[in-house]
Tab-separated table of C-alpha atoms in Angstrom:
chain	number	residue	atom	x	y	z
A	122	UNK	CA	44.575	13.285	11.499
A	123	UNK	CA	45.279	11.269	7.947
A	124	UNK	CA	42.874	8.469	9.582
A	125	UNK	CA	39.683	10.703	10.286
A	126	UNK	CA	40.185	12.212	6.686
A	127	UNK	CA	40.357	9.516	5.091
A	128	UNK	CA	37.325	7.400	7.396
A	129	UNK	CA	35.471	10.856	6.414
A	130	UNK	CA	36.491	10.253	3.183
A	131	UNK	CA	35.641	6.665	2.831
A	132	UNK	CA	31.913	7.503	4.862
A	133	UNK	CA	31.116	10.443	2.331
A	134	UNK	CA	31.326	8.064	-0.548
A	135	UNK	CA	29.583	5.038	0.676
A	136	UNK	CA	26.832	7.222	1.588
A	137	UNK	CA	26.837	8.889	-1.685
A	138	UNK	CA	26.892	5.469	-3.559
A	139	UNK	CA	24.067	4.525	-1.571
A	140	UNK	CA	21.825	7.150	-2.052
A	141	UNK	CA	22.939	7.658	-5.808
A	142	UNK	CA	20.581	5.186	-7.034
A	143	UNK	CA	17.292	4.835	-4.720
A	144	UNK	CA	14.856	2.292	-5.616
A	145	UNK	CA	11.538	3.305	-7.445
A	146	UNK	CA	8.110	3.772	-5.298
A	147	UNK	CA	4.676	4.121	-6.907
A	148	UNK	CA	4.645	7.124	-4.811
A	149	UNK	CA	7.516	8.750	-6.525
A	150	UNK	CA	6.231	7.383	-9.869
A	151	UNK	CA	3.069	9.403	-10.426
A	152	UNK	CA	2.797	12.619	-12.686
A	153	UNK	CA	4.150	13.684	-15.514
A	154	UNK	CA	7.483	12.639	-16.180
A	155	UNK	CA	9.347	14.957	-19.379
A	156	UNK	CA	12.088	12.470	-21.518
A	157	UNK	CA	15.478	14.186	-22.155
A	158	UNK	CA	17.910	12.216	-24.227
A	159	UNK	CA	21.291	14.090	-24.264
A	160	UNK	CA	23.171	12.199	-27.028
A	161	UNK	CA	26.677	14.396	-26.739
A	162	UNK	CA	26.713	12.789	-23.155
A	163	UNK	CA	26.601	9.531	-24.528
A	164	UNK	CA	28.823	9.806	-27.279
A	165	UNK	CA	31.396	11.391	-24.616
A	166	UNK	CA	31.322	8.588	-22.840
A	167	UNK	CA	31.885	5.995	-25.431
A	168	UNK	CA	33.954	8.481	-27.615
A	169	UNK	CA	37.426	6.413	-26.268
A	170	UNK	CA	36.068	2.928	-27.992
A	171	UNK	CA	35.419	4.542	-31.315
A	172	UNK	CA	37.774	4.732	-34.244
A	173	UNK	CA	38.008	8.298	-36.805
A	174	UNK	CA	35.863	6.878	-38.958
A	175	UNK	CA	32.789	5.576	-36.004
A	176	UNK	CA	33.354	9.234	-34.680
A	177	UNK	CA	32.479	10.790	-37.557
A	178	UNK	CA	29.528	9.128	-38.431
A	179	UNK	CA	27.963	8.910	-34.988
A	180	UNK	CA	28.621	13.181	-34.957
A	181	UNK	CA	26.644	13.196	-37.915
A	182	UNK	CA	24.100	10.842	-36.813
A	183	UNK	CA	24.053	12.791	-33.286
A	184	UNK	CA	23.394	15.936	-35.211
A	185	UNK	CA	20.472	14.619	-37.006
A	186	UNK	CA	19.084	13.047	-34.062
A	187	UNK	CA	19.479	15.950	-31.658
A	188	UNK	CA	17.258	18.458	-34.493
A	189	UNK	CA	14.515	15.842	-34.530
A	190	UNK	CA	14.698	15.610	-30.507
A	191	UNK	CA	14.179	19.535	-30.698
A	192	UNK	CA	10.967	19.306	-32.680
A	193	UNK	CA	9.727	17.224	-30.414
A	194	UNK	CA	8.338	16.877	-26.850
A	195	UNK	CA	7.865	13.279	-25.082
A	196	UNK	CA	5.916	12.880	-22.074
A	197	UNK	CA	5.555	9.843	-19.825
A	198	UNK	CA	2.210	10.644	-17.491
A	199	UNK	CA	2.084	7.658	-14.944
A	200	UNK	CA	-1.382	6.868	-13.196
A	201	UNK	CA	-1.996	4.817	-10.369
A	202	UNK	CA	-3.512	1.856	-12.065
A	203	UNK	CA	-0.227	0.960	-13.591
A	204	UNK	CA	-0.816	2.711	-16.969
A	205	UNK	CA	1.310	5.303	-18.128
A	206	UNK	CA	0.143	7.785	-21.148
A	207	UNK	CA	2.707	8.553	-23.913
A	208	UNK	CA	2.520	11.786	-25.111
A	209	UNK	CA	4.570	12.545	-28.281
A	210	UNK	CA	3.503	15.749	-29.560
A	211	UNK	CA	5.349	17.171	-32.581
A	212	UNK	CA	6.066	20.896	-32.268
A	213	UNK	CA	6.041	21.464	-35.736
A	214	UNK	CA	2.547	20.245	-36.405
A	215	UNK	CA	1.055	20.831	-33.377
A	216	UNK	CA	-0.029	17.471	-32.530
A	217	UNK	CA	-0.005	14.944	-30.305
A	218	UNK	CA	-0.155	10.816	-30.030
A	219	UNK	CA	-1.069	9.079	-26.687
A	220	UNK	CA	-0.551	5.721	-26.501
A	221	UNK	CA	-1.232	3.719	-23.250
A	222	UNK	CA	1.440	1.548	-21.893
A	223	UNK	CA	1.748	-0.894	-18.744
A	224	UNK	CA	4.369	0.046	-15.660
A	225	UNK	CA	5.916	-1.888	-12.913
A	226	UNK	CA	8.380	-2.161	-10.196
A	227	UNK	CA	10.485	-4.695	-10.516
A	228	UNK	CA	11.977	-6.890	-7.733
A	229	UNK	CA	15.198	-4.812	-7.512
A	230	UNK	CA	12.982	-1.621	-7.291
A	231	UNK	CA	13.700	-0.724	-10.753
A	232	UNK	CA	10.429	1.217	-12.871
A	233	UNK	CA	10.031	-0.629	-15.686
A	234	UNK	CA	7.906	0.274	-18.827
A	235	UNK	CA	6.509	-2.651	-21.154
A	236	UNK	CA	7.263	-2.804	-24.314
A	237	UNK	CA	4.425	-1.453	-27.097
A	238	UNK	CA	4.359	-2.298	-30.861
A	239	UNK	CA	1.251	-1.243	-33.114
A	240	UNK	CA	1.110	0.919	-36.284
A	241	UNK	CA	1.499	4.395	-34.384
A	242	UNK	CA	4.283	3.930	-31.803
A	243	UNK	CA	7.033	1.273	-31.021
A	244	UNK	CA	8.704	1.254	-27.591
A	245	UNK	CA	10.846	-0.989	-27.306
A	246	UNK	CA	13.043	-0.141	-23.304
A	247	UNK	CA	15.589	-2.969	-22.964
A	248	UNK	CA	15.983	-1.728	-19.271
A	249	UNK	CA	14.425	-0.201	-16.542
A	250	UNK	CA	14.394	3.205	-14.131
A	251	UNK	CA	16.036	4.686	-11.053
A	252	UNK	CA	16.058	7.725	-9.000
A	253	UNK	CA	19.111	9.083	-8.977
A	254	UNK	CA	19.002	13.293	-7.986
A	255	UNK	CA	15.168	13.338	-8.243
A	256	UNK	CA	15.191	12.247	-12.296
A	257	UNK	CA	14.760	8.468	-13.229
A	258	UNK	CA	17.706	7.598	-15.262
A	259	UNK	CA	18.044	4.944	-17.514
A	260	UNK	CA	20.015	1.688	-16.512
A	261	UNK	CA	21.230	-0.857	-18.601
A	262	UNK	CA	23.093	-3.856	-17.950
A	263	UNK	CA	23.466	-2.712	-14.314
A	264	UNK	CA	25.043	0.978	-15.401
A	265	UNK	CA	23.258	3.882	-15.188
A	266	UNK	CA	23.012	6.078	-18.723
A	267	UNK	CA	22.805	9.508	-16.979
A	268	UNK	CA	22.251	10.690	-21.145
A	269	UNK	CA	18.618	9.300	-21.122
A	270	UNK	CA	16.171	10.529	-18.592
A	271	UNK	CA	13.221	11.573	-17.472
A	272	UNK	CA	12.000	14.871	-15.519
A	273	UNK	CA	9.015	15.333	-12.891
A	274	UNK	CA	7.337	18.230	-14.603
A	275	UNK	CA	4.335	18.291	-11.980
């Protein structure tokens, strides 16, 4: 009985580590996509590697951050001809930037975004795009950052 639990076991999270990151489709790709950045995630997660004093000042930093995130609403819309729109639009003044960037998939099925630097916006993405539970997170270095991602909104 010990043996079937623990093949059950051993199946359930194979299959879950397989399907927790699928590889990006053009298909899945197109729309608009909504950015969330949820910097208490992140901080929680590297909270252990910081001293008192790094803690402090990334809470504070996190704080101010986290106000300018909520006057704010960023919008990926991806077409088909590999250009995605970036919609910024401040809440507070009621307007909004677009800015045209290029999209891929690279050869590990990863959505990447290239990077854009003029006098209105700079995007600079160091790493590329899953789908992991219908959102495409962020991975870096191989590791998924489940505090930066993006929503389907359509």
């Amino acid at each position: 009985m010990k043996k079937i639990v623990l093949l059950c076991m051993v199946a359930l999270l194979s299959s879950s580590f397989v399907n927790a990151q699928s590889k990006v489709k053009d298909r899945d790709v197109l729309g608009e996509w909504k950015l969330h950045i949820d910097l208490q995630k992140e901080i929680q997660d590297k909270d252990s590697d910081l001293n008192f004093l790094e803690k402090a000042l990334v809470g504070a930093v996190s704080g101010i951050v986290t106000t300018a995130m909520n006057h704010v609403d960023i919008r990926f819309d991806f077409k088909r001809n590999n250009e995605v729109l970036l919609k910024i639009h401040n809440k507070d003044e009621d307007t909004t930037e677009t800015e045209t960037l290029k999209w891929f998939i690279n050869n590990q099925g990863q959505l990447e975004i290239e990077d854009i630097d003029n006098d209105h916006v700079n995007v600079q993405h160091d790493g590329a795009w899953m789908i992991l539970d219908k959102q495409l997170v962020a991975v870096e270095d191989g590791k998924v950052k489940q505090a930066v991602y993006l929503e389907k909104m359509r």
